[in-house]
Short mmCIF file of C-alpha atoms in Angstrom, two decimals:
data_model
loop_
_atom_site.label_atom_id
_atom_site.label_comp_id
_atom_site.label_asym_id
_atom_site.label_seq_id
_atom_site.Cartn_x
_atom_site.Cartn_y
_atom_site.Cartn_z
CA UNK A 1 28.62 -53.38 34.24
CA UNK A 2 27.74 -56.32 36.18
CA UNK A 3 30.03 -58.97 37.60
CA UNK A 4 27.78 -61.59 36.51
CA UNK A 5 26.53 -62.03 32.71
CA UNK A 6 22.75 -62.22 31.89
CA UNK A 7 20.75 -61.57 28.56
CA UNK A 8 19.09 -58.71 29.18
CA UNK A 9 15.57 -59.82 27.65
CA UNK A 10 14.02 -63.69 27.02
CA UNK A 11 10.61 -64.33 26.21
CA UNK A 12 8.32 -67.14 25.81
CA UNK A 13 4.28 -68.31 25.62
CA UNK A 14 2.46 -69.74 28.07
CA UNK A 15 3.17 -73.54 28.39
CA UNK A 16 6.74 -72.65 27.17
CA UNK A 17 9.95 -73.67 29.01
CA UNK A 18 12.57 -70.62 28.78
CA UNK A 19 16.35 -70.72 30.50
CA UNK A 20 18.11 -67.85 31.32
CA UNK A 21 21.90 -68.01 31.66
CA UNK A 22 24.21 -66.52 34.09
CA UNK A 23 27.82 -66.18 33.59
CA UNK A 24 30.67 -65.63 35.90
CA UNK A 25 34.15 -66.61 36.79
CA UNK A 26 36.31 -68.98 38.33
CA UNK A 27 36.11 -66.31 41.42
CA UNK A 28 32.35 -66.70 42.17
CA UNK A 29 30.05 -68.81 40.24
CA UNK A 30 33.02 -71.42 39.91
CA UNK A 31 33.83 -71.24 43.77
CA UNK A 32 30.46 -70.60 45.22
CA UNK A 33 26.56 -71.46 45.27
CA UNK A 34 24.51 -69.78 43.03
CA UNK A 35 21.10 -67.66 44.37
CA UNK A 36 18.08 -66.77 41.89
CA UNK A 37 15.89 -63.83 42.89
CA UNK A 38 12.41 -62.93 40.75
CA UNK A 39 11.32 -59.34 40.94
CA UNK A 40 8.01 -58.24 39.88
CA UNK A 41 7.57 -54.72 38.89
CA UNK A 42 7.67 -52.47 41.47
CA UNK A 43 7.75 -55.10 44.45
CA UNK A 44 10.87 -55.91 46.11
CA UNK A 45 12.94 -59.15 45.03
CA UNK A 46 12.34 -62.48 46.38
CA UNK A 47 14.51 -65.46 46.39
CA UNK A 48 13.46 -68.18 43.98
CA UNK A 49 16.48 -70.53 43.87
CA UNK A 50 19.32 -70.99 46.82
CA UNK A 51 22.50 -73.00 46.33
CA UNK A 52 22.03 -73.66 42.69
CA UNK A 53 19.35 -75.98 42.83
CA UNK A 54 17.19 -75.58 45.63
CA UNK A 55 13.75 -74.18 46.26
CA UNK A 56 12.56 -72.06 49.23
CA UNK A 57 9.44 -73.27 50.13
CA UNK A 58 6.04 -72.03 48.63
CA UNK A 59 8.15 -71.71 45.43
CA UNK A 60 6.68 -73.53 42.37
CA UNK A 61 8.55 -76.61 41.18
CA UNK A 62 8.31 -75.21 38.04
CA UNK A 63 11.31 -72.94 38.49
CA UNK A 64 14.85 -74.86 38.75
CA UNK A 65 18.12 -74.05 38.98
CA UNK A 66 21.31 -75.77 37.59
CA UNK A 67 25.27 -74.80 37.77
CA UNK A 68 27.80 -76.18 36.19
CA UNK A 69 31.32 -74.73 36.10
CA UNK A 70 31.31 -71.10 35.92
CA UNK A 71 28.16 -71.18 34.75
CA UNK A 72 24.45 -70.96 36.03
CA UNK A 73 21.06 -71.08 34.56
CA UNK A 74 17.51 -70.79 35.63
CA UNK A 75 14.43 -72.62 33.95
CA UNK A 76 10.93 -72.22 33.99
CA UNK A 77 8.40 -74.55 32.65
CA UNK A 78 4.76 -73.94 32.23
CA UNK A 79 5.69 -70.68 31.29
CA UNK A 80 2.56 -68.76 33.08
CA UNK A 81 1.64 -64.81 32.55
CA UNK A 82 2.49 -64.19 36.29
CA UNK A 83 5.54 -65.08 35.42
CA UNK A 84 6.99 -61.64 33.75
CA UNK A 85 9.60 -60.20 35.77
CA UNK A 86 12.84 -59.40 35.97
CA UNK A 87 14.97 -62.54 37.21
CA UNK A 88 18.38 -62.00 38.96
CA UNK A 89 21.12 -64.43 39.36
CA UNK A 90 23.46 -63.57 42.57
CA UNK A 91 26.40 -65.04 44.00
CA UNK A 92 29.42 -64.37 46.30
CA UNK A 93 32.98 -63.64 44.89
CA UNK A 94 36.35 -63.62 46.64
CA UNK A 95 37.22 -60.22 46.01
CA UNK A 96 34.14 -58.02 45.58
CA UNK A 97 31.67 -60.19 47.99
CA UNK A 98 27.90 -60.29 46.82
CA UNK A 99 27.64 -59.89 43.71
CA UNK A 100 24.35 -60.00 41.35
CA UNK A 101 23.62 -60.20 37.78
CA UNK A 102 22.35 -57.36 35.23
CA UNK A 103 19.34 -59.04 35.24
CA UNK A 104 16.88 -60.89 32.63
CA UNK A 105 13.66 -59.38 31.92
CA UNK A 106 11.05 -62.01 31.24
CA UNK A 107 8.09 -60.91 28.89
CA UNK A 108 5.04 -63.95 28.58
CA UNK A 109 3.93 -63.38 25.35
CA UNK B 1 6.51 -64.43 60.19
CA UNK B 2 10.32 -62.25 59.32
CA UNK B 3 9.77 -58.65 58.78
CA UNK B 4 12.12 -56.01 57.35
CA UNK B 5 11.51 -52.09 57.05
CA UNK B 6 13.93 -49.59 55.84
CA UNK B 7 13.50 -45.63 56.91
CA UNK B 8 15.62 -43.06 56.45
CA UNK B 9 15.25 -39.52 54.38
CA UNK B 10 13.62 -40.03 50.99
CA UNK B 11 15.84 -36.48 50.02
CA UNK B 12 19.19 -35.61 50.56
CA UNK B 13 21.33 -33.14 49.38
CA UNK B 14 24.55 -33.88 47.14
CA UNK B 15 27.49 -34.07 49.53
CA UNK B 16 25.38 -34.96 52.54
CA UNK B 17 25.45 -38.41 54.28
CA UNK B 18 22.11 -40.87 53.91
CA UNK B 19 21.71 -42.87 57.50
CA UNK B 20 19.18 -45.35 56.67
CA UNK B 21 18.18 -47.95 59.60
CA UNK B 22 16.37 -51.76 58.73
CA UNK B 23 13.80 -52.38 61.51
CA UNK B 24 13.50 -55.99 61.75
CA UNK B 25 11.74 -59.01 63.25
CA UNK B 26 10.99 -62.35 63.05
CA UNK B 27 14.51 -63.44 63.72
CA UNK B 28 17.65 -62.90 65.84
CA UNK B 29 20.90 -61.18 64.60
CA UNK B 30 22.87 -63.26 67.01
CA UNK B 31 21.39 -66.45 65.34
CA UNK B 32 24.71 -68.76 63.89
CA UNK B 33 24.68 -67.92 59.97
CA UNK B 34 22.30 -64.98 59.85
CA UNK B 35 23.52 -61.84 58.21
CA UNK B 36 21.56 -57.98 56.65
CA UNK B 37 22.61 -57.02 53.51
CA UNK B 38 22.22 -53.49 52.10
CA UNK B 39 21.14 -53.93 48.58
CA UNK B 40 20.00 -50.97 45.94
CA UNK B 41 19.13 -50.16 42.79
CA UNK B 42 19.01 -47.39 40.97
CA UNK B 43 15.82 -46.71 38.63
CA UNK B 44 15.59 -48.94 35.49
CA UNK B 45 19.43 -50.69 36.66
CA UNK B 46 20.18 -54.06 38.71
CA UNK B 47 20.55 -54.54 41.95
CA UNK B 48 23.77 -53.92 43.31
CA UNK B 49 25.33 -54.86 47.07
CA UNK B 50 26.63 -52.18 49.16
CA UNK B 51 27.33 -53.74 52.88
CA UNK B 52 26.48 -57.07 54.81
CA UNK B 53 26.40 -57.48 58.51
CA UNK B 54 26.69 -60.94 60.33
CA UNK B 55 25.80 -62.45 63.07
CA UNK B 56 29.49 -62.83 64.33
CA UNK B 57 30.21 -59.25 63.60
CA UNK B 58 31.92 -60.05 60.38
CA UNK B 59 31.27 -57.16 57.83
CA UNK B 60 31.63 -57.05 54.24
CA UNK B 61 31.58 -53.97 52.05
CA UNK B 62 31.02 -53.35 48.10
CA UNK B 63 35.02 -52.67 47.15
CA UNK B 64 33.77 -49.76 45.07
CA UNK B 65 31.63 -47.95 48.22
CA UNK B 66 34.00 -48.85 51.12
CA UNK B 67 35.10 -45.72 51.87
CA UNK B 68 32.19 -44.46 51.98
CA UNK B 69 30.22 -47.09 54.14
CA UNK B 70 29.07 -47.64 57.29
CA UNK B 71 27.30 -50.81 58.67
CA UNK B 72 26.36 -51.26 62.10
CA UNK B 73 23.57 -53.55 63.90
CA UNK B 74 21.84 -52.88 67.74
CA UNK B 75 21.21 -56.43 68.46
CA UNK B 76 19.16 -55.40 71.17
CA UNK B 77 16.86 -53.01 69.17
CA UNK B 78 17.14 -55.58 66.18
CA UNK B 79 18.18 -52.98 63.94
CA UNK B 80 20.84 -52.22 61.33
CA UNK B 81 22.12 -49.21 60.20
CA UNK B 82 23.44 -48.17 57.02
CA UNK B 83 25.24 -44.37 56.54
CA UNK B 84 26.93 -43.71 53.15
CA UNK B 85 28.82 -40.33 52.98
CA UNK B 86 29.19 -37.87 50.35
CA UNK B 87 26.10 -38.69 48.45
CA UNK B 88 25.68 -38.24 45.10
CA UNK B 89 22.79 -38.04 42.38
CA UNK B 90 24.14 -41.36 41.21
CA UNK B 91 23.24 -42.81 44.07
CA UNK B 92 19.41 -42.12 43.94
CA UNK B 93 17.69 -45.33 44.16
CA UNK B 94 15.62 -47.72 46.28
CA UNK B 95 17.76 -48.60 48.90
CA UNK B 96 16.52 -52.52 50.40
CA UNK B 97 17.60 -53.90 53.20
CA UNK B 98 17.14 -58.18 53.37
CA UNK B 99 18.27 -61.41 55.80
CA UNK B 100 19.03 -64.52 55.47
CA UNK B 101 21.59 -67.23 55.66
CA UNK B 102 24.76 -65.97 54.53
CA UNK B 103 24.25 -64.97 50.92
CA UNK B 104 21.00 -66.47 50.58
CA UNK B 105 18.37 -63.61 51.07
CA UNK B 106 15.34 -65.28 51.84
CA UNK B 107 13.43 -61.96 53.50
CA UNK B 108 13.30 -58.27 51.78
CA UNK B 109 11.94 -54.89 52.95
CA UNK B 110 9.97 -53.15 50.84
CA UNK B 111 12.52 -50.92 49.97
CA UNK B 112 13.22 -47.31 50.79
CA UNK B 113 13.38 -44.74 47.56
CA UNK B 114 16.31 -42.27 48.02
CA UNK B 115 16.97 -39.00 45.25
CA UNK B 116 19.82 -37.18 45.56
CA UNK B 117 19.38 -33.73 44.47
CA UNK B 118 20.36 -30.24 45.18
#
């Protein structure tokens, strides 16, 4: 069981916006930056969104990243096939350090 | 260009400890901010931390794996190294090691697969 909350599934169609949702607590989404990481299958994850709202570069600016609260959520616009992954909120808690999400898998439909 | 590689055993035996060492490059473990993380995940689950390593030799462990965790770095050989004792088929997964800033992992290995079995 995860520290932080995600659906376990979203889905969209190409063009589409989807959000996914990450939920924490006062002890790390409410104290501290929130990180996004996209994994495609069977690659390693790389980091799409860094404190909340901010893009590494190369990343598209379709992905963004908002917090507010103890909450966090990821959008992407333009929903494109290459998109289908699983997407991984991750942040840092006072009492059990780095901490990620269950996960979102994202199916383009 | 920031590499990362993990190696270790891909089999070890229930009870036995897993040493698993990140070869890296690209950057400087004595760099202000940077820190390795120890990240894995177990077939079909999420990603879960086990151990970070910073530049100023502050460590942080998963809570629920401290006691069985080591993390150590070789600043000089730019590698870290990860031992967990008392393995268990539980922990079979594909062990990653990554750097960055702080929390922010910005650079991943391709991960190392690990089974536990007898």
């Amino acid at each position: 069981q995860s520290v932080l909350t995600q659906p376990p599934s979203a889905s969209g169609t190409p063009g589409q916006r989807v959000a996914i949702s990450c939920s924490g607590s006062s002890s790390n989404i409410g104290s501290y930056p929130v990180n996004w990481y996209q994994q495609l299958p069977g690659t390693a994850p790389k980091l799409l969104i860094y404190s909340n709202d901010q893009r590494p570069s190369g990343v598209p600016d379709r992905f963004s990243g908002s917090k507010s609260g103890t909450s966090a959520s990821l959008a992407i616009s333009g929903l494109q096939p290459e998109d289908e992954a699983e997407y991984y909120c991750a942040g840092w808690d006072d009492s059990l350090n780095g901490v990620f999400g269950g996960g979102t898998k994202l199916t383009v439909l | 260009q920031i590499t990362l590689k993990e190696s270790g055993p891909t089999l070890v035996k229930p009870t036995q400890t897993l040493t698993l060492t990140c070869t890296f490059s690209g950057f400087s473990l004595t760099t202000s901010g940077v820190g390795v993380a120890w990240i894995r995940q177990p077939p079909g689950k999420a990603l879960e931390c086990l151990a970070l390593i910073y530049w100023d030799d502050d460590i942080r462990y998963n809570p629920s794996l401290k006691s069985r965790l080591t993390i150590t770095k070789d600043t000089s050989e730019n590698q870290v190294v990860l031992t967990m004792r008392n393995m268990d088929p539980v922990d079979t997964g594909t062990y990653y090691c990554a750097s960055g800033k702080y929390w922010e992992l910005q650079s991943w290995g391709q991960g190392t697969l690990v089974t536990v079995s007898s």
